[in-house]
Short mmCIF file of C-alpha atoms and ligand atoms in Angstrom, two decimals:
data_model
loop_
_atom_site.label_atom_id
_atom_site.label_comp_id
_atom_site.label_asym_id
_atom_site.label_seq_id
_atom_site.Cartn_x
_atom_site.Cartn_y
_atom_site.Cartn_z
CA MET A 1 -22.88 -212.94 -196.92
CA THR A 2 -20.94 -215.27 -199.25
CA LEU A 3 -22.66 -217.26 -202.00
CA THR A 4 -21.65 -220.44 -200.04
CA ARG A 5 -23.60 -219.26 -196.98
CA ARG A 6 -26.60 -218.12 -199.12
CA LEU A 7 -26.82 -221.29 -200.81
CA ALA A 8 -26.67 -223.02 -197.45
CA LEU A 9 -29.36 -220.95 -195.94
CA ALA A 10 -31.51 -221.11 -199.10
CA ALA A 11 -31.36 -224.95 -198.83
CA GLY A 12 -32.25 -224.94 -195.23
CA LEU A 13 -29.11 -226.91 -194.38
CA ILE A 14 -29.19 -227.77 -190.72
CA LEU A 15 -28.51 -231.36 -190.89
CA PRO A 16 -25.20 -233.25 -191.60
CA LEU A 17 -24.74 -233.16 -195.33
CA SER A 18 -25.26 -236.45 -197.07
CA ALA A 19 -22.44 -236.80 -199.38
CA ALA A 20 -23.44 -237.85 -202.78
CA PRO A 21 -22.74 -241.48 -203.56
CA ALA A 22 -19.08 -241.68 -204.36
CA LEU A 23 -19.31 -243.47 -207.72
CA SER A 24 -22.74 -242.53 -208.98
CA GLN A 25 -23.25 -239.87 -211.65
CA THR A 26 -25.89 -237.25 -211.11
CA GLN A 27 -27.64 -235.49 -214.09
CA VAL A 28 -27.91 -231.72 -213.74
CA THR A 29 -30.19 -230.02 -216.45
CA ILE A 30 -29.73 -226.29 -217.08
CA SER A 31 -31.80 -224.59 -219.63
CA HIS A 32 -31.45 -221.15 -221.38
CA PRO A 33 -33.55 -219.58 -224.28
CA LEU A 34 -31.07 -219.02 -227.03
CA PRO A 35 -29.01 -221.15 -229.56
CA LEU A 36 -26.01 -222.87 -228.15
CA ASN A 37 -23.97 -220.49 -230.18
CA SER A 38 -24.88 -217.41 -228.18
CA HIS A 39 -23.84 -215.54 -225.00
CA TYR A 40 -26.02 -217.80 -223.01
CA GLY A 41 -24.84 -220.91 -224.65
CA ALA A 42 -21.17 -219.72 -223.96
CA GLY A 43 -22.05 -219.24 -220.26
CA ALA A 44 -23.82 -222.52 -219.97
CA THR A 45 -20.99 -224.49 -221.50
CA ALA A 46 -18.33 -222.95 -219.28
CA PHE A 47 -20.50 -223.59 -216.39
CA LYS A 48 -20.90 -227.30 -217.44
CA GLU A 49 -17.22 -227.79 -218.16
CA ALA A 50 -16.17 -226.29 -214.71
CA PHE A 51 -18.73 -228.14 -212.79
CA GLU A 52 -17.98 -231.57 -214.17
CA ARG A 53 -14.26 -231.05 -213.92
CA ALA A 54 -14.47 -229.79 -210.17
CA THR A 55 -16.62 -232.79 -209.22
CA ASN A 56 -14.62 -235.35 -211.32
CA ASN A 57 -17.57 -236.01 -213.37
CA ARG A 58 -19.73 -237.04 -210.42
CA TYR A 59 -22.20 -234.62 -212.14
CA ARG A 60 -23.18 -234.47 -215.67
CA VAL A 61 -24.48 -231.29 -216.93
CA SER A 62 -27.11 -231.34 -219.66
CA ILE A 63 -27.72 -228.06 -221.49
CA GLN A 64 -31.19 -227.66 -222.90
CA ARG A 65 -32.73 -224.89 -224.81
CA ASN A 66 -36.20 -223.50 -223.74
CA ASP A 67 -37.01 -220.17 -225.37
CA ASN A 68 -39.80 -219.61 -222.78
CA GLU A 69 -37.93 -218.09 -219.83
CA ARG A 70 -40.79 -218.00 -217.58
CA GLU A 71 -41.19 -221.87 -218.15
CA GLY A 72 -37.43 -222.38 -217.32
CA ILE A 73 -37.83 -220.56 -214.11
CA GLU A 74 -41.00 -222.43 -213.10
CA ALA A 75 -39.24 -225.72 -213.89
CA VAL A 76 -36.50 -224.87 -211.50
CA GLN A 77 -38.90 -223.65 -208.85
CA ILE A 78 -40.89 -227.03 -208.92
CA GLY A 79 -37.61 -229.12 -209.32
CA THR A 80 -38.16 -230.74 -212.71
CA GLN A 81 -34.87 -229.22 -213.74
CA GLU A 82 -31.93 -228.07 -211.53
CA CYS A 83 -30.90 -224.69 -213.06
CA THR A 84 -31.65 -222.17 -215.67
CA ILE A 85 -30.09 -219.02 -217.38
CA THR A 86 -32.62 -216.19 -217.96
CA SER A 87 -32.66 -212.57 -218.55
CA THR A 88 -34.38 -210.67 -215.68
CA GLY A 89 -37.36 -210.00 -218.11
CA PRO A 90 -39.83 -212.44 -216.33
CA VAL A 91 -37.78 -212.73 -213.02
CA GLY A 92 -39.75 -209.85 -211.39
CA ASN A 93 -42.80 -211.95 -211.54
CA PHE A 94 -41.23 -214.41 -209.25
CA VAL A 95 -38.93 -212.03 -207.24
CA PRO A 96 -40.43 -208.56 -207.28
CA GLU A 97 -37.38 -206.92 -205.93
CA VAL A 98 -35.55 -207.56 -209.12
CA ARG A 99 -37.63 -205.33 -210.97
CA VAL A 100 -35.44 -202.47 -209.90
CA LEU A 101 -32.94 -203.61 -212.31
CA ASP A 102 -35.31 -203.23 -215.26
CA VAL A 103 -35.72 -199.26 -215.16
CA PRO A 104 -34.80 -197.66 -218.35
CA PHE A 105 -31.49 -195.76 -218.45
CA LEU A 106 -30.69 -196.83 -214.92
CA PHE A 107 -27.16 -197.98 -215.70
CA ARG A 108 -24.65 -195.54 -217.18
CA ASP A 109 -22.79 -198.22 -219.02
CA THR A 110 -21.81 -201.92 -218.84
CA ALA A 111 -19.11 -201.20 -216.26
CA HIS A 112 -21.61 -199.49 -213.87
CA ALA A 113 -24.04 -202.49 -214.37
CA ARG A 114 -21.44 -205.19 -213.74
CA GLY A 115 -20.07 -203.33 -210.87
CA VAL A 116 -23.36 -202.93 -209.03
CA LEU A 117 -24.27 -206.65 -209.74
CA ASP A 118 -20.83 -207.98 -208.50
CA THR A 119 -20.97 -206.15 -205.28
CA GLN A 120 -23.09 -205.66 -202.25
CA ILE A 121 -26.31 -204.61 -204.22
CA GLY A 122 -26.09 -207.50 -206.49
CA THR A 123 -25.51 -209.83 -203.49
CA GLU A 124 -28.50 -208.36 -201.72
CA LEU A 125 -30.79 -208.86 -204.66
CA LEU A 126 -29.65 -212.52 -205.20
CA ALA A 127 -30.47 -213.20 -201.40
CA ARG A 128 -34.11 -212.25 -202.40
CA PHE A 129 -34.37 -215.32 -204.43
CA ASN A 130 -34.31 -217.44 -201.28
CA SER A 131 -37.75 -216.77 -199.96
CA ARG A 132 -39.22 -217.52 -203.43
CA GLY A 133 -38.16 -221.18 -203.67
CA LEU A 134 -35.29 -220.26 -205.88
CA VAL A 135 -31.42 -219.77 -205.42
CA GLY A 136 -29.92 -216.84 -207.21
CA VAL A 137 -26.48 -218.15 -207.99
CA VAL A 138 -24.67 -215.46 -209.94
CA TRP A 139 -25.44 -212.48 -212.21
CA MET A 140 -24.81 -212.97 -215.86
CA GLU A 141 -25.51 -210.46 -218.76
CA ASN A 142 -27.83 -210.08 -221.74
CA GLY A 143 -26.75 -206.65 -222.67
CA PHE A 144 -28.11 -203.27 -223.38
CA ARG A 145 -31.34 -203.45 -225.31
CA HIS A 146 -32.05 -201.76 -228.64
CA LEU A 147 -35.23 -201.19 -230.70
CA THR A 148 -35.91 -203.08 -233.93
CA ASN A 149 -39.10 -202.70 -236.15
CA SER A 150 -40.27 -203.20 -239.72
CA ARG A 151 -42.37 -200.19 -240.27
CA ARG A 152 -39.90 -197.26 -240.24
CA GLU A 153 -36.62 -195.80 -239.16
CA VAL A 154 -36.78 -194.69 -235.47
CA ASN A 155 -34.54 -191.67 -235.18
CA ALA A 156 -36.36 -189.89 -232.23
CA PRO A 157 -38.89 -190.78 -229.53
CA ALA A 158 -41.81 -189.55 -231.60
CA ASP A 159 -41.13 -192.12 -234.19
CA VAL A 160 -41.96 -194.92 -231.56
CA ARG A 161 -45.46 -193.58 -231.14
CA GLY A 162 -48.00 -196.08 -232.56
CA LEU A 163 -45.60 -198.91 -232.86
CA LYS A 164 -46.74 -202.31 -231.60
CA VAL A 165 -43.76 -203.33 -229.84
CA ARG A 166 -43.23 -206.67 -228.04
CA THR A 167 -41.86 -206.45 -224.78
CA MET A 168 -40.90 -209.15 -222.28
CA GLU A 169 -43.56 -210.07 -219.68
CA ASN A 170 -42.15 -207.15 -217.53
CA GLN A 171 -44.17 -204.24 -216.03
CA VAL A 172 -41.40 -201.85 -216.00
CA HIS A 173 -40.57 -202.29 -219.59
CA MET A 174 -44.24 -202.08 -220.59
CA ARG A 175 -44.86 -198.80 -218.76
CA ALA A 176 -41.92 -197.38 -220.47
CA PHE A 177 -43.06 -198.17 -223.97
CA GLN A 178 -46.56 -196.94 -223.05
CA THR A 179 -44.96 -193.56 -221.92
CA LEU A 180 -43.46 -193.32 -225.29
CA GLY A 181 -46.87 -193.86 -226.87
CA ALA A 182 -46.09 -197.35 -228.34
CA LEU A 183 -48.49 -200.23 -227.85
CA PRO A 184 -46.32 -202.65 -225.66
CA THR A 185 -47.48 -206.41 -226.30
CA PRO A 186 -45.80 -208.76 -223.64
CA MET A 187 -45.07 -212.25 -224.76
CA ALA A 188 -42.32 -214.99 -224.05
CA PHE A 189 -39.29 -215.06 -226.44
CA SER A 190 -40.65 -218.22 -227.90
CA GLU A 191 -43.66 -216.33 -229.40
CA LEU A 192 -41.77 -213.35 -230.86
CA VAL A 193 -40.54 -214.61 -234.26
CA PRO A 194 -44.10 -215.94 -235.29
CA ALA A 195 -45.50 -212.60 -233.97
CA LEU A 196 -43.11 -210.57 -236.07
CA GLN A 197 -43.64 -212.86 -239.11
CA GLN A 198 -47.45 -212.43 -238.76
CA GLY A 199 -47.29 -208.75 -238.14
CA THR A 200 -48.98 -209.23 -234.93
CA VAL A 201 -46.28 -206.82 -233.65
CA ASP A 202 -44.16 -204.29 -235.70
CA GLY A 203 -41.14 -204.52 -233.49
CA GLN A 204 -39.17 -205.57 -230.44
CA GLU A 205 -36.31 -204.74 -228.29
CA ASN A 206 -33.24 -206.82 -227.42
CA PRO A 207 -29.63 -206.69 -227.09
CA ILE A 208 -27.41 -207.06 -230.06
CA PRO A 209 -26.19 -210.65 -229.04
CA VAL A 210 -29.94 -211.75 -229.08
CA ILE A 211 -30.76 -210.13 -232.37
CA VAL A 212 -27.61 -211.69 -234.04
CA ALA A 213 -27.91 -215.23 -232.52
CA ASN A 214 -31.67 -215.40 -233.46
CA ASN A 215 -31.24 -213.87 -236.98
CA LEU A 216 -34.01 -211.42 -236.08
CA ASN A 217 -32.75 -209.34 -239.19
CA GLN A 218 -34.82 -211.92 -241.19
CA VAL A 219 -38.01 -210.46 -239.53
CA GLN A 220 -36.92 -206.91 -238.85
CA ARG A 221 -35.75 -204.12 -241.13
CA PHE A 222 -34.73 -201.22 -238.89
CA LEU A 223 -32.43 -201.30 -235.82
CA THR A 224 -32.02 -198.18 -233.65
CA LEU A 225 -29.37 -198.23 -231.02
CA THR A 226 -31.44 -196.85 -228.32
CA GLY A 227 -29.71 -198.72 -225.45
CA HIS A 228 -32.89 -197.93 -223.36
CA VAL A 229 -32.43 -200.71 -220.79
CA TYR A 230 -29.62 -202.77 -219.43
CA SER A 231 -30.81 -206.44 -219.44
CA PRO A 232 -29.04 -208.55 -216.65
CA ALA A 233 -29.21 -212.24 -216.85
CA VAL A 234 -29.03 -214.52 -213.84
CA LEU A 235 -28.19 -218.16 -213.16
CA ILE A 236 -30.90 -219.76 -210.94
CA CYS A 237 -30.83 -223.12 -209.30
CA ASN A 238 -33.48 -225.32 -207.38
CA PRO A 239 -32.89 -225.09 -203.62
CA GLY A 240 -33.30 -228.91 -203.28
CA PHE A 241 -30.51 -229.61 -205.85
CA VAL A 242 -28.24 -227.02 -203.94
CA GLY A 243 -29.17 -228.55 -200.53
CA ARG A 244 -28.07 -231.99 -201.65
CA LEU A 245 -24.51 -230.74 -202.50
CA ASN A 246 -21.83 -231.56 -200.14
CA ALA A 247 -19.80 -228.45 -198.97
CA ALA A 248 -17.02 -229.05 -201.56
CA ASP A 249 -19.57 -229.42 -204.43
CA ARG A 250 -21.31 -226.25 -203.34
CA VAL A 251 -18.12 -224.38 -203.60
CA ALA A 252 -17.66 -226.08 -206.97
CA LEU A 253 -21.08 -224.84 -208.01
CA GLN A 254 -20.24 -221.40 -207.07
CA GLU A 255 -16.91 -221.31 -208.99
CA ALA A 256 -18.42 -222.86 -212.06
CA ALA A 257 -21.21 -220.27 -212.02
CA ARG A 258 -18.58 -217.54 -211.83
CA ALA A 259 -16.75 -219.16 -214.80
CA GLY A 260 -20.09 -219.34 -216.72
CA ALA A 261 -20.64 -215.57 -215.96
CA ALA A 262 -17.08 -214.61 -217.19
CA ALA A 263 -17.57 -216.64 -220.47
CA ASN A 264 -21.15 -215.13 -220.97
CA ARG A 265 -19.95 -211.59 -220.34
CA ALA A 266 -16.91 -212.14 -222.67
CA ARG A 267 -19.30 -213.24 -225.45
CA VAL A 268 -21.53 -210.28 -225.04
CA THR A 269 -18.60 -207.93 -225.26
CA ALA A 270 -17.43 -209.74 -228.40
CA ASP A 271 -20.88 -209.79 -230.07
CA GLU A 272 -21.59 -206.03 -229.25
CA GLN A 273 -18.16 -205.40 -230.96
CA THR A 274 -19.11 -207.09 -234.21
CA GLY A 275 -22.79 -207.47 -234.15
CA VAL A 276 -23.94 -204.13 -235.57
CA ASP A 277 -21.71 -204.50 -238.71
CA GLU A 278 -23.00 -208.00 -239.00
CA LEU A 279 -26.58 -206.97 -238.98
CA ARG A 280 -25.86 -204.19 -241.65
CA ARG A 281 -24.13 -206.93 -243.66
CA ARG A 282 -27.39 -208.97 -243.36
CA GLY A 283 -29.39 -206.05 -244.56
CA MET A 284 -30.74 -204.10 -241.69
CA THR A 285 -30.87 -200.31 -241.78
CA VAL A 286 -29.13 -199.28 -238.52
CA VAL A 287 -29.59 -196.00 -236.75
CA THR A 288 -26.58 -195.49 -234.75
CA SER A 289 -26.53 -191.84 -233.71
CA VAL A 290 -29.39 -191.73 -231.21
CA ASP A 291 -30.09 -188.88 -229.00
CA ASN A 292 -30.34 -190.86 -225.71
CA ALA A 293 -31.04 -187.74 -223.82
CA ALA A 294 -34.20 -187.20 -225.88
CA PHE A 295 -35.40 -190.83 -225.10
CA GLN A 296 -34.82 -190.17 -221.39
CA GLN A 297 -36.57 -186.91 -221.55
CA ALA A 298 -39.50 -188.52 -223.30
CA LEU A 299 -39.73 -191.10 -220.48
CA GLN A 300 -39.72 -188.50 -217.83
CA PRO A 301 -43.58 -187.93 -217.72
CA GLY A 302 -44.00 -191.62 -216.86
CA ALA A 303 -41.14 -191.88 -214.50
CA SER A 304 -43.26 -192.18 -211.32
CA GLN A 305 -45.44 -194.73 -213.07
CA ILE A 306 -42.48 -196.73 -214.30
CA GLU A 307 -40.86 -196.69 -210.92
CA SER A 308 -44.05 -197.22 -209.04
CA GLY A 309 -43.66 -200.00 -206.44
CA LEU A 310 -39.97 -200.15 -206.77
CA ASP A 311 -37.49 -199.63 -203.89
CA GLN A 312 -36.47 -196.07 -204.32
CA ALA A 313 -33.72 -196.30 -201.86
CA MET A 314 -32.09 -199.07 -203.87
CA LEU A 315 -32.65 -197.11 -207.11
CA ARG A 316 -30.65 -194.26 -205.44
CA ARG A 317 -28.01 -196.65 -204.37
CA ILE A 318 -27.60 -197.98 -207.93
CA ARG A 319 -27.55 -194.61 -209.60
CA ASP A 320 -25.07 -193.25 -207.01
CA TRP A 321 -22.83 -196.45 -207.20
CA ARG A 322 -19.17 -195.86 -208.16
CA PRO A 323 -16.23 -198.21 -208.43
CA GLY A 324 -15.06 -198.73 -204.89
CA SER A 325 -18.23 -197.57 -203.29
O1 EAX B 1 -32.87 -213.48 -222.53
O2 EAX B 1 -37.35 -212.51 -223.96
C1 EAX B 1 -36.22 -211.70 -224.37
O3 EAX B 1 -36.40 -210.70 -225.05
C2 EAX B 1 -34.91 -211.95 -223.80
O4 EAX B 1 -34.12 -210.97 -224.02
C3 EAX B 1 -34.27 -213.17 -224.48
O5 EAX B 1 -35.14 -214.31 -224.20
C4 EAX B 1 -32.77 -213.36 -223.95
#
């Protein structure tokens, strides 16, 4: 099912489309949780430029920062803003089927993740947004998540035991850190830096682009490249907004979203190439040689709990996915 058809279905389009007034300019607000100079900012900017150009500026896109991703999704759901870019962290609380993407060590590498999300499985998961009062427009990317903390070097799973680790408001991630013996503390990104500054939590986990863009080196000493979870991002829009688009503008939205995803992913790739050296330069102690198999082994006892309630067939499809499949 093409995005265009999904958008039409989501918007319940059965009436002749009302064309937007020819000369009026419609404001479109899109939020994301990071600085403009970030992988989400790059995606939002590319989306803005492409959508305004394709609609001859009949739409003006305003990019706003809201570092509470759950709030951004809620605002799109009730229609106080048109779109948001968010990691899948809190999305599972709105679209439970998406939680399947948050399983530790599910994706072999970035190519596996992007390949799954950009083909049938990704399309099927985006379609799940429709019944939840949301339109999943395109998958974007946050990146592989790594562990930081300010108490000690983490070289092995046993070093995680007893650490108070901030997690996103995500049951799958919380169960994983419980299995490792950590004390997972879920909170929105907006609360993270104060919690680290006040010592409410010892550590957190995020992709390199997020750590760099938010200068988390100022509140964290140690970085361990665990790569324990691939963190997708997603561009979500309000069904009413989509439903008011004429057919040509809906195509423009789809193509602008793809342009945003391409720019976002390119920035993740760039940040991951330079970010670790940059964080070392800023003073972090970085553990690069991590025995990922040991972490996967340490998670095994909790695997059934971590994956409880998730679509096991979908998990198998994702694990078995190969290019061309
Ligand atoms: O989406 O909350 C988080 O840790 C997210 O990775 C961050 O907001 C970027």
